[in-house]
mmCIF file of C-alpha atoms in Angstrom:
data_model
loop_
_atom_site.group_PDB
_atom_site.id
_atom_site.type_symbol
_atom_site.label_atom_id
_atom_site.label_comp_id
_atom_site.label_asym_id
_atom_site.label_seq_id
_atom_site.Cartn_x
_atom_site.Cartn_y
_atom_site.Cartn_z
ATOM 1 C CA UNK C 1 11.282 -27.593 -12.144
ATOM 2 C CA UNK C 2 9.711 -25.569 -14.951
ATOM 3 C CA UNK C 3 8.657 -22.915 -12.447
ATOM 4 C CA UNK C 4 12.137 -22.793 -10.923
ATOM 5 C CA UNK C 5 13.640 -22.258 -14.388
ATOM 6 C CA UNK C 6 11.114 -19.518 -15.125
ATOM 7 C CA UNK C 7 11.977 -17.821 -11.837
ATOM 8 C CA UNK C 8 15.673 -17.629 -12.676
ATOM 9 C CA UNK C 9 14.861 -16.416 -16.192
ATOM 10 C CA UNK C 10 12.744 -13.593 -14.813
ATOM 11 C CA UNK C 11 15.309 -12.508 -12.239
ATOM 12 C CA UNK C 12 17.891 -12.237 -15.024
ATOM 13 C CA UNK C 13 15.431 -10.313 -17.186
ATOM 14 C CA UNK C 14 14.848 -7.788 -14.420
ATOM 15 C CA UNK C 15 18.583 -7.075 -14.226
ATOM 16 C CA UNK C 16 18.063 -5.017 -17.391
ATOM 17 C CA UNK C 17 16.079 -2.445 -15.407
ATOM 18 C CA UNK C 18 17.050 -0.338 -12.427
ATOM 19 C CA UNK C 19 13.643 -0.982 -10.867
ATOM 20 C CA UNK C 20 10.105 -2.002 -11.722
ATOM 21 C CA UNK C 21 8.324 0.343 -14.200
ATOM 22 C CA UNK C 22 6.323 1.614 -11.220
ATOM 23 C CA UNK C 23 9.373 3.678 -10.329
ATOM 24 C CA UNK C 24 10.775 4.682 -13.728
ATOM 25 C CA UNK C 25 9.409 8.232 -13.646
ATOM 26 C CA UNK C 26 11.988 9.236 -11.046
ATOM 27 C CA UNK C 27 15.648 9.818 -11.762
ATOM 28 C CA UNK C 28 17.784 7.845 -9.279
ATOM 29 C CA UNK C 29 20.159 10.802 -9.079
ATOM 30 C CA UNK C 30 17.475 13.357 -8.195
ATOM 31 C CA UNK C 31 16.695 12.084 -4.703
ATOM 32 C CA UNK C 32 19.169 11.684 -1.835
ATOM 33 C CA UNK C 33 19.233 8.209 -0.312
ATOM 34 C CA UNK C 34 18.535 8.232 3.409
ATOM 35 C CA UNK C 35 19.596 5.238 5.432
ATOM 36 C CA UNK C 36 17.762 4.337 8.625
ATOM 37 C CA UNK C 37 18.542 2.088 11.551
ATOM 38 C CA UNK C 38 17.459 -1.526 11.279
ATOM 39 C CA UNK C 39 14.364 -2.936 12.928
ATOM 40 C CA UNK C 40 16.198 -4.390 15.918
ATOM 41 C CA UNK C 41 17.837 -1.073 16.734
ATOM 42 C CA UNK C 42 15.094 1.542 16.898
ATOM 43 C CA UNK C 43 14.139 0.722 20.483
ATOM 44 C CA UNK C 44 10.417 0.070 20.233
ATOM 45 C CA UNK C 45 7.833 -2.006 18.406
ATOM 46 C CA UNK C 46 4.528 -0.487 17.306
ATOM 47 C CA UNK C 47 1.886 -3.192 17.764
ATOM 48 C CA UNK C 48 -1.182 -1.360 16.439
ATOM 49 C CA UNK C 49 -2.484 1.980 15.144
ATOM 50 C CA UNK C 50 -6.050 3.233 15.547
ATOM 51 C CA UNK C 51 -6.563 5.987 12.976
ATOM 52 C CA UNK C 52 -9.428 8.539 13.131
ATOM 53 C CA UNK C 53 -9.667 11.022 10.260
ATOM 54 C CA UNK C 54 -12.381 13.531 9.305
ATOM 55 C CA UNK C 55 -12.078 14.563 5.635
ATOM 56 C CA UNK C 56 -13.527 17.804 4.280
ATOM 57 C CA UNK C 57 -13.500 17.326 0.521
ATOM 58 C CA UNK C 58 -14.602 20.931 -0.156
ATOM 59 C CA UNK C 59 -11.755 22.533 1.774
ATOM 60 C CA UNK C 60 -9.359 19.685 1.006
ATOM 61 C CA UNK C 61 -8.540 19.439 4.688
ATOM 62 C CA UNK C 62 -8.398 16.755 7.343
ATOM 63 C CA UNK C 63 -8.467 16.592 11.125
ATOM 64 C CA UNK C 64 -7.884 13.548 13.224
ATOM 65 C CA UNK C 65 -6.009 11.566 15.797
ATOM 66 C CA UNK C 66 -3.845 8.466 15.700
ATOM 67 C CA UNK C 67 -3.505 6.202 18.689
ATOM 68 C CA UNK C 68 -0.456 3.933 18.731
ATOM 69 C CA UNK C 69 0.052 0.907 20.982
ATOM 70 C CA UNK C 70 3.754 0.348 21.530
ATOM 71 C CA UNK C 71 6.156 -2.020 23.301
ATOM 72 C CA UNK C 72 9.465 -0.619 24.546
ATOM 73 C CA UNK C 73 12.501 -2.709 23.629
ATOM 74 C CA UNK C 74 14.935 -0.540 25.582
ATOM 75 C CA UNK C 75 14.689 2.245 28.123
ATOM 76 C CA UNK C 76 13.145 5.184 26.278
ATOM 77 C CA UNK C 77 13.169 8.919 26.973
ATOM 78 C CA UNK C 78 11.613 9.829 23.629
ATOM 79 C CA UNK C 79 9.880 8.356 20.609
ATOM 80 C CA UNK C 80 9.720 9.831 17.106
ATOM 81 C CA UNK C 81 7.049 9.709 14.415
ATOM 82 C CA UNK C 82 6.950 11.228 10.941
ATOM 83 C CA UNK C 83 4.359 13.804 9.824
ATOM 84 C CA UNK C 84 4.887 16.202 6.910
ATOM 85 C CA UNK C 85 2.953 19.352 6.022
ATOM 86 C CA UNK C 86 0.322 19.065 8.777
ATOM 87 C CA UNK C 87 -0.065 20.667 12.200
ATOM 88 C CA UNK C 88 0.195 18.721 15.456
ATOM 89 C CA UNK C 89 -2.290 20.058 18.000
ATOM 90 C CA UNK C 90 -1.470 17.896 21.008
ATOM 91 C CA UNK C 91 0.228 14.664 22.035
ATOM 92 C CA UNK C 92 -0.641 12.209 24.799
ATOM 93 C CA UNK C 93 1.303 9.353 26.368
ATOM 94 C CA UNK C 94 -0.793 6.849 28.312
ATOM 95 C CA UNK C 95 -3.707 9.341 28.059
ATOM 96 C CA UNK C 96 -1.684 12.131 29.707
ATOM 97 C CA UNK C 97 -0.812 15.215 27.700
ATOM 98 C CA UNK C 98 2.918 15.522 27.141
ATOM 99 C CA UNK C 99 5.498 17.817 25.595
ATOM 100 C CA UNK C 100 6.736 17.374 22.040
ATOM 101 C CA UNK C 101 8.505 19.099 19.191
ATOM 102 C CA UNK C 102 7.578 18.946 15.515
ATOM 103 C CA UNK C 103 10.419 20.016 13.242
ATOM 104 C CA UNK C 104 11.406 19.031 9.707
ATOM 105 C CA UNK C 105 8.648 16.466 9.489
ATOM 106 C CA UNK C 106 9.574 14.646 12.704
ATOM 107 C CA UNK C 107 7.504 14.585 15.907
ATOM 108 C CA UNK C 108 9.740 14.003 18.939
ATOM 109 C CA UNK C 109 7.670 12.976 21.964
ATOM 110 C CA UNK C 110 9.006 13.027 25.529
ATOM 111 C CA UNK C 111 8.396 9.752 27.358
ATOM 112 C CA UNK C 112 9.841 7.827 30.304
ATOM 113 C CA UNK C 113 9.372 4.134 29.660
ATOM 114 C CA UNK C 114 11.444 1.162 30.749
ATOM 115 C CA UNK C 115 12.503 -1.741 28.597
ATOM 116 C CA UNK C 116 9.669 -4.272 28.327
ATOM 117 C CA UNK C 117 6.865 -1.868 29.172
ATOM 118 C CA UNK C 118 3.833 -1.252 26.957
ATOM 119 C CA UNK C 119 2.517 2.270 26.436
ATOM 120 C CA UNK C 120 0.203 4.284 24.208
ATOM 121 C CA UNK C 121 0.623 7.531 22.296
ATOM 122 C CA UNK C 122 -2.034 9.756 20.778
ATOM 123 C CA UNK C 123 -1.255 12.441 18.208
ATOM 124 C CA UNK C 124 -4.021 14.955 17.434
ATOM 125 C CA UNK C 125 -3.468 16.882 14.206
ATOM 126 C CA UNK C 126 -5.085 18.798 11.323
ATOM 127 C CA UNK C 127 -4.373 20.654 8.108
ATOM 128 C CA UNK C 128 -4.420 20.564 4.330
ATOM 129 C CA UNK C 129 -2.402 17.568 3.153
ATOM 130 C CA UNK C 130 0.372 18.218 0.670
ATOM 131 C CA UNK C 131 1.918 15.648 -1.660
ATOM 132 C CA UNK C 132 5.417 14.278 -1.228
ATOM 133 C CA UNK C 133 8.254 16.238 -2.795
ATOM 134 C CA UNK C 134 10.375 13.182 -3.597
ATOM 135 C CA UNK C 135 9.492 12.953 -7.277
ATOM 136 C CA UNK C 136 6.471 10.686 -6.765
ATOM 137 C CA UNK C 137 3.969 13.303 -5.533
ATOM 138 C CA UNK C 138 2.150 10.799 -3.331
ATOM 139 C CA UNK C 139 0.101 11.126 -0.169
ATOM 140 C CA UNK C 140 -3.580 12.089 -0.018
ATOM 141 C CA UNK C 141 -4.904 13.258 -3.387
ATOM 142 C CA UNK C 142 -8.090 15.336 -3.676
ATOM 143 C CA UNK C 143 -10.071 15.217 -6.922
ATOM 144 C CA UNK C 144 -13.581 16.616 -7.595
ATOM 145 C CA UNK C 145 -15.277 13.214 -7.300
ATOM 146 C CA UNK C 146 -12.851 11.233 -5.148
ATOM 147 C CA UNK C 147 -10.113 11.247 -2.540
ATOM 148 C CA UNK C 148 -7.459 8.554 -2.331
ATOM 149 C CA UNK C 149 -4.057 7.860 -0.826
ATOM 150 C CA UNK C 150 -0.868 6.382 -2.264
ATOM 151 C CA UNK C 151 1.916 6.068 0.301
ATOM 152 C CA UNK C 152 4.600 4.130 -1.561
ATOM 153 C CA UNK C 153 7.456 4.611 -0.824
ATOM 154 C CA UNK C 154 7.432 7.081 2.109
ATOM 155 C CA UNK C 155 4.215 9.100 1.866
ATOM 156 C CA UNK C 156 2.137 7.753 4.752
ATOM 157 C CA UNK C 157 3.657 10.613 6.745
ATOM 158 C CA UNK C 158 1.910 13.122 4.449
ATOM 159 C CA UNK C 159 -1.540 12.209 5.768
ATOM 160 C CA UNK C 160 -1.150 10.427 9.140
ATOM 161 C CA UNK C 161 1.504 10.405 11.883
ATOM 162 C CA UNK C 162 3.357 7.126 12.379
ATOM 163 C CA UNK C 163 6.734 5.480 12.597
ATOM 164 C CA UNK C 164 6.794 5.493 8.798
ATOM 165 C CA UNK C 165 9.346 2.811 7.928
ATOM 166 C CA UNK C 166 8.656 -0.536 6.257
ATOM 167 C CA UNK C 167 10.347 -2.692 8.886
ATOM 168 C CA UNK C 168 7.965 -1.963 11.783
ATOM 169 C CA UNK C 169 4.631 -3.550 10.848
ATOM 170 C CA UNK C 170 1.510 -3.007 12.938
ATOM 171 C CA UNK C 171 -2.178 -3.887 12.883
ATOM 172 C CA UNK C 172 -4.239 -0.912 11.685
ATOM 173 C CA UNK C 173 -7.856 0.088 12.301
ATOM 174 C CA UNK C 174 -9.327 2.991 10.329
ATOM 175 C CA UNK C 175 -12.257 5.294 11.157
ATOM 176 C CA UNK C 176 -12.754 7.566 8.136
ATOM 177 C CA UNK C 177 -15.467 10.253 8.170
ATOM 178 C CA UNK C 178 -16.536 11.623 4.773
ATOM 179 C CA UNK C 179 -19.623 12.981 3.046
ATOM 180 C CA UNK C 180 -22.460 10.484 3.355
ATOM 181 C CA UNK C 181 -22.992 9.944 -0.404
ATOM 182 C CA UNK C 182 -19.478 8.477 -0.722
ATOM 183 C CA UNK C 183 -18.121 5.041 0.158
ATOM 184 C CA UNK C 184 -14.724 4.379 1.732
ATOM 185 C CA UNK C 185 -12.527 1.491 0.615
ATOM 186 C CA UNK C 186 -9.733 0.567 3.009
ATOM 187 C CA UNK C 187 -7.584 -2.158 4.507
ATOM 188 C CA UNK C 188 -9.120 -4.934 6.551
ATOM 189 C CA UNK C 189 -12.790 -5.783 7.005
ATOM 190 C CA UNK C 190 -15.491 -3.118 7.059
ATOM 191 C CA UNK C 191 -17.184 -3.335 10.431
ATOM 192 C CA UNK C 192 -19.813 -0.631 10.070
ATOM 193 C CA UNK C 193 -20.872 2.651 8.493
ATOM 194 C CA UNK C 194 -22.155 5.120 11.077
ATOM 195 C CA UNK C 195 -24.430 7.854 9.713
ATOM 196 C CA UNK C 196 -24.273 11.351 11.212
ATOM 197 C CA UNK C 197 -26.773 14.209 11.177
ATOM 198 C CA UNK C 198 -24.463 16.547 9.237
ATOM 199 C CA UNK C 199 -24.584 14.468 6.028
ATOM 200 C CA UNK C 200 -21.360 12.672 6.816
ATOM 201 C CA UNK C 201 -20.680 9.066 7.752
ATOM 202 C CA UNK C 202 -17.843 7.239 9.486
ATOM 203 C CA UNK C 203 -16.577 4.068 7.862
ATOM 204 C CA UNK C 204 -14.859 1.688 10.278
ATOM 205 C CA UNK C 205 -12.392 -0.835 8.820
ATOM 206 C CA UNK C 206 -10.750 -3.330 11.170
ATOM 207 C CA UNK C 207 -7.356 -4.895 10.474
ATOM 208 C CA UNK C 208 -6.338 -8.378 11.533
ATOM 209 C CA UNK C 209 -2.748 -8.650 10.303
ATOM 210 C CA UNK C 210 0.311 -6.425 10.737
ATOM 211 C CA UNK C 211 1.289 -4.302 7.741
ATOM 212 C CA UNK C 212 3.906 -1.755 6.766
ATOM 213 C CA UNK C 213 2.810 1.877 6.951
ATOM 214 C CA UNK C 214 3.211 2.427 3.196
ATOM 215 C CA UNK C 215 0.456 -0.155 2.604
ATOM 216 C CA UNK C 216 -2.199 1.686 4.639
ATOM 217 C CA UNK C 217 -4.768 3.127 2.242
ATOM 218 C CA UNK C 218 -8.142 4.779 1.873
ATOM 219 C CA UNK C 219 -10.139 5.600 -1.272
ATOM 220 C CA UNK C 220 -13.324 7.663 -1.003
ATOM 221 C CA UNK C 221 -15.805 8.224 -3.834
ATOM 222 C CA UNK C 222 -19.419 7.561 -4.956
ATOM 223 C CA UNK C 223 -18.494 3.924 -5.542
ATOM 224 C CA UNK C 224 -20.502 0.877 -6.513
ATOM 225 C CA UNK C 225 -19.503 -2.266 -4.610
ATOM 226 C CA UNK C 226 -18.814 -5.588 -6.318
ATOM 227 C CA UNK C 227 -18.670 -8.540 -3.941
ATOM 228 C CA UNK C 228 -17.409 -12.090 -4.243
ATOM 229 C CA UNK C 229 -15.618 -14.855 -2.354
ATOM 230 C CA UNK C 230 -12.670 -17.177 -2.722
ATOM 231 C CA UNK C 231 -13.077 -20.163 -0.441
ATOM 232 C CA UNK C 232 -13.956 -18.399 2.844
ATOM 233 C CA UNK C 233 -12.170 -15.137 1.958
ATOM 234 C CA UNK C 234 -14.414 -12.156 1.107
ATOM 235 C CA UNK C 235 -13.664 -10.224 -2.077
ATOM 236 C CA UNK C 236 -14.735 -6.577 -1.742
ATOM 237 C CA UNK C 237 -14.239 -4.330 -4.776
ATOM 238 C CA UNK C 238 -15.095 -0.686 -5.494
ATOM 239 C CA UNK C 239 -15.611 0.924 -8.904
ATOM 240 C CA UNK C 240 -17.415 3.898 -10.401
ATOM 241 C CA UNK C 241 -20.871 3.241 -11.854
ATOM 242 C CA UNK C 242 -19.698 3.672 -15.448
ATOM 243 C CA UNK C 243 -16.981 1.068 -14.882
ATOM 244 C CA UNK C 244 -19.144 -1.652 -13.359
ATOM 245 C CA UNK C 245 -19.645 -3.779 -16.525
ATOM 246 C CA UNK C 246 -15.898 -4.034 -17.149
ATOM 247 C CA UNK C 247 -15.132 -4.339 -13.428
ATOM 248 C CA UNK C 248 -17.537 -7.254 -13.032
ATOM 249 C CA UNK C 249 -15.786 -9.175 -15.814
ATOM 250 C CA UNK C 250 -12.285 -8.468 -14.501
ATOM 251 C CA UNK C 251 -13.055 -9.064 -10.833
ATOM 252 C CA UNK C 252 -14.816 -12.331 -11.683
ATOM 253 C CA UNK C 253 -11.321 -13.624 -12.510
ATOM 254 C CA UNK C 254 -10.033 -13.027 -8.971
ATOM 255 C CA UNK C 255 -10.921 -16.507 -7.630
ATOM 256 C CA UNK C 256 -8.970 -18.147 -10.456
ATOM 257 C CA UNK C 257 -6.006 -15.857 -9.794
ATOM 258 C CA UNK C 258 -6.129 -16.575 -6.075
ATOM 259 C CA UNK C 259 -6.285 -20.300 -6.711
ATOM 260 C CA UNK C 260 -3.252 -20.098 -8.994
ATOM 261 C CA UNK C 261 -1.204 -18.243 -6.393
ATOM 262 C CA UNK C 262 -2.458 -20.414 -3.545
ATOM 263 C CA UNK C 263 -1.288 -23.478 -5.455
ATOM 264 C CA UNK C 264 2.091 -21.848 -6.151
ATOM 265 C CA UNK C 265 2.807 -19.967 -2.910
ATOM 266 C CA UNK C 266 0.496 -21.272 -0.204
ATOM 267 C CA UNK C 267 -2.625 -20.037 1.541
ATOM 268 C CA UNK C 268 -3.749 -16.453 0.956
ATOM 269 C CA UNK C 269 -2.265 -14.616 3.958
ATOM 270 C CA UNK C 270 -4.915 -12.027 4.890
ATOM 271 C CA UNK C 271 -8.497 -11.518 6.001
ATOM 272 C CA UNK C 272 -9.921 -10.280 2.690
ATOM 273 C CA UNK C 273 -8.970 -8.969 -0.710
ATOM 274 C CA UNK C 274 -10.330 -6.146 -2.791
ATOM 275 C CA UNK C 275 -9.651 -3.424 -5.333
ATOM 276 C CA UNK C 276 -10.636 0.245 -5.424
ATOM 277 C CA UNK C 277 -10.468 2.238 -8.667
ATOM 278 C CA UNK C 278 -8.934 5.733 -8.558
ATOM 279 C CA UNK C 279 -7.557 8.285 -11.003
ATOM 280 C CA UNK C 280 -3.933 7.620 -10.141
ATOM 281 C CA UNK C 281 -1.307 9.658 -11.983
ATOM 282 C CA UNK C 282 1.842 8.322 -10.306
ATOM 283 C CA UNK C 283 1.494 4.557 -10.738
ATOM 284 C CA UNK C 284 -0.720 2.262 -12.776
ATOM 285 C CA UNK C 285 -1.788 0.487 -9.583
ATOM 286 C CA UNK C 286 -0.634 0.044 -5.998
ATOM 287 C CA UNK C 287 -0.821 -3.145 -3.934
ATOM 288 C CA UNK C 288 -2.198 -1.816 -0.639
ATOM 289 C CA UNK C 289 -2.680 -4.652 1.826
ATOM 290 C CA UNK C 290 -6.063 -6.343 1.260
ATOM 291 C CA UNK C 291 -7.261 -3.386 -0.887
ATOM 292 C CA UNK C 292 -5.280 -2.689 -4.056
ATOM 293 C CA UNK C 293 -5.770 0.718 -5.679
ATOM 294 C CA UNK C 294 -6.235 0.306 -9.437
ATOM 295 C CA UNK C 295 -5.767 3.141 -11.911
ATOM 296 C CA UNK C 296 -8.947 4.051 -13.785
ATOM 297 C CA UNK C 297 -7.291 3.267 -17.113
ATOM 298 C CA UNK C 298 -7.328 -0.407 -16.158
ATOM 299 C CA UNK C 299 -11.125 -0.298 -16.281
ATOM 300 C CA UNK C 300 -11.134 1.695 -19.499
ATOM 301 C CA UNK C 301 -8.751 -0.498 -21.486
ATOM 302 C CA UNK C 302 -8.937 -4.039 -22.755
ATOM 303 C CA UNK C 303 -9.705 -7.084 -20.671
ATOM 304 C CA UNK C 304 -6.005 -8.014 -20.959
ATOM 305 C CA UNK C 305 -5.558 -5.680 -17.986
ATOM 306 C CA UNK C 306 -6.353 -8.727 -15.891
ATOM 307 C CA UNK C 307 -2.573 -9.245 -15.797
ATOM 308 C CA UNK C 308 -2.195 -5.985 -13.864
ATOM 309 C CA UNK C 309 -4.821 -7.208 -11.418
ATOM 310 C CA UNK C 310 -3.014 -10.548 -11.070
ATOM 311 C CA UNK C 311 0.334 -8.759 -10.577
ATOM 312 C CA UNK C 312 -1.019 -6.588 -7.754
ATOM 313 C CA UNK C 313 -2.835 -9.510 -6.126
ATOM 314 C CA UNK C 314 0.391 -11.511 -5.974
ATOM 315 C CA UNK C 315 1.977 -8.721 -3.951
ATOM 316 C CA UNK C 316 -0.219 -9.828 -1.059
ATOM 317 C CA UNK C 317 2.220 -12.749 -0.757
ATOM 318 C CA UNK C 318 5.386 -10.966 -1.909
ATOM 319 C CA UNK C 319 5.679 -7.393 -0.672
ATOM 320 C CA UNK C 320 2.846 -7.335 1.847
ATOM 321 C CA UNK C 321 3.060 -10.619 3.772
ATOM 322 C CA UNK C 322 6.779 -10.930 3.048
ATOM 323 C CA UNK C 323 8.017 -7.323 3.071
ATOM 324 C CA UNK C 324 11.468 -5.971 2.153
ATOM 325 C CA UNK C 325 13.294 -4.663 5.188
ATOM 326 C CA UNK C 326 14.453 -1.555 3.298
ATOM 327 C CA UNK C 327 13.664 0.020 -0.077
ATOM 328 C CA UNK C 328 16.870 -1.217 -1.673
ATOM 329 C CA UNK C 329 15.283 -4.681 -1.754
ATOM 330 C CA UNK C 330 11.976 -3.677 -3.321
ATOM 331 C CA UNK C 331 13.050 -5.280 -6.607
ATOM 332 C CA UNK C 332 12.511 -8.672 -4.941
ATOM 333 C CA UNK C 333 8.864 -7.835 -4.388
ATOM 334 C CA UNK C 334 8.402 -6.590 -7.946
ATOM 335 C CA UNK C 335 10.264 -9.488 -9.550
ATOM 336 C CA UNK C 336 8.094 -12.045 -7.791
ATOM 337 C CA UNK C 337 4.973 -10.136 -8.846
ATOM 338 C CA UNK C 338 6.222 -10.155 -12.436
ATOM 339 C CA UNK C 339 6.925 -13.862 -12.167
ATOM 340 C CA UNK C 340 3.380 -14.283 -10.843
ATOM 341 C CA UNK C 341 1.995 -13.026 -14.141
ATOM 342 C CA UNK C 342 3.627 -16.093 -15.686
ATOM 343 C CA UNK C 343 2.246 -18.369 -12.972
ATOM 344 C CA UNK C 344 -1.240 -17.048 -13.754
ATOM 345 C CA UNK C 345 -0.744 -17.509 -17.504
ATOM 346 C CA UNK C 346 0.302 -21.126 -16.985
ATOM 347 C CA UNK C 347 -2.684 -21.762 -14.709
ATOM 348 C CA UNK C 348 -5.165 -20.353 -17.222
ATOM 349 C CA UNK C 349 -3.561 -21.816 -20.356
ATOM 350 C CA UNK C 350 -0.455 -24.025 -20.300
ATOM 351 C CA UNK C 351 3.315 -24.013 -19.999
ATOM 352 C CA UNK C 352 3.819 -23.085 -23.644
ATOM 353 C CA UNK C 353 1.643 -19.989 -23.201
ATOM 354 C CA UNK C 354 3.677 -19.077 -20.116
ATOM 355 C CA UNK C 355 6.928 -19.318 -22.077
ATOM 356 C CA UNK C 356 5.488 -17.148 -24.836
ATOM 357 C CA UNK C 357 4.422 -14.587 -22.221
ATOM 358 C CA UNK C 358 7.974 -14.478 -20.852
ATOM 359 C CA UNK C 359 9.399 -13.939 -24.318
ATOM 360 C CA UNK C 360 6.895 -11.444 -25.728
ATOM 361 C CA UNK C 361 5.674 -9.480 -22.719
ATOM 362 C CA UNK C 362 8.653 -9.512 -20.367
ATOM 363 C CA UNK C 363 11.936 -10.335 -22.059
ATOM 364 C CA UNK C 364 11.370 -7.996 -24.992
ATOM 365 C CA UNK C 365 10.066 -5.252 -22.702
ATOM 366 C CA UNK C 366 13.200 -5.208 -20.563
ATOM 367 C CA UNK C 367 15.494 -5.489 -23.576
ATOM 368 C CA UNK C 368 13.809 -2.445 -25.104
ATOM 369 C CA UNK C 369 14.033 -0.595 -21.785
ATOM 370 C CA UNK C 370 17.763 -1.326 -21.529
ATOM 371 C CA UNK C 371 18.354 -0.299 -25.139
ATOM 372 C CA UNK C 372 16.645 3.053 -24.530
ATOM 373 C CA UNK C 373 17.891 3.795 -21.036
ATOM 374 C CA UNK C 374 21.052 1.760 -20.614
ATOM 375 C CA UNK C 375 21.657 -1.034 -18.159
ATOM 376 C CA UNK C 376 20.766 -0.169 -14.586
ATOM 377 C CA UNK C 377 21.890 -1.556 -11.264
ATOM 378 C CA UNK C 378 18.962 -2.525 -9.087
ATOM 379 C CA UNK C 379 19.383 -0.938 -5.697
ATOM 380 C CA UNK C 380 17.091 1.680 -4.257
ATOM 381 C CA UNK C 381 14.213 3.501 -6.030
ATOM 382 C CA UNK C 382 14.489 6.442 -3.648
#
């Protein structure tokens, strides 16, 4: 009952803000809202993506191919994917080269598939990735000592071709080729690292559970790896060498966090969990499925940043396993993650500490936000 009361308190608190602080840098009036057809209406279901990308960090360029495995849910004469700022070299359907157009960020592929049939597509592409022009500046970011991706809300299309909408989840495998002195952190379980003679290596990460395209992620850098387990779930974390002492302390708290959320919400839903540190400028952190990207400041601040880690972990249940159909409902994901900070506080301390956390860290924060910015209607961050 106490948890139910806390849940309603937090939902009312969040009504003071137009969206989670993750999105407050963007004016809601600066970006046109685009509505898309619902999941049951777009005519096909992507079952899996197999992504192959070669990354040249010196030229800040990529080349690659994405294979998609698709089921037709109606008779199809075409299928469309999103890809912005990159060049499509060729497209194949069922391993046969086919005609296509690529205009205004949309790849239209000619096909002839009947309802109920399965088919494959392959898009070969290359170029220098640009960042999204929607106010978030997300996509694939190149820095002198790292490369990472942030695709929330609609920036997957800035570094790989896909049906880039949150309602069509698919299993994703990643084959990422980078300089051999760097590690790659990604979704799923790392199967192998293949060394090549040109001082590059391919890192193969295998997915086991469907995910939305905005949750696909890679982070490449000269990382140190910090391993652990929770029950039979591997914990696989990546941090820079200078951050390892702080990272070890913070990541040692993950089993306790996972136990708290398992007790509250049920079994952890995925094959592994991890974190990769990156110099993010857009968000403080981003809850990519099975591999959260944490901003470097989290490792450079106080150990109280464990609440950010707990918040992002809880998104594996709310946001990743249970995903909003459209972006107008993203506040549900963020409100449950905020509520999860309270669940974690109660698990570590007691109910009184949880109530104090609600009052001091959440209630006052949103009151101050509303006083400075006015009341906002929660709808759509884009």
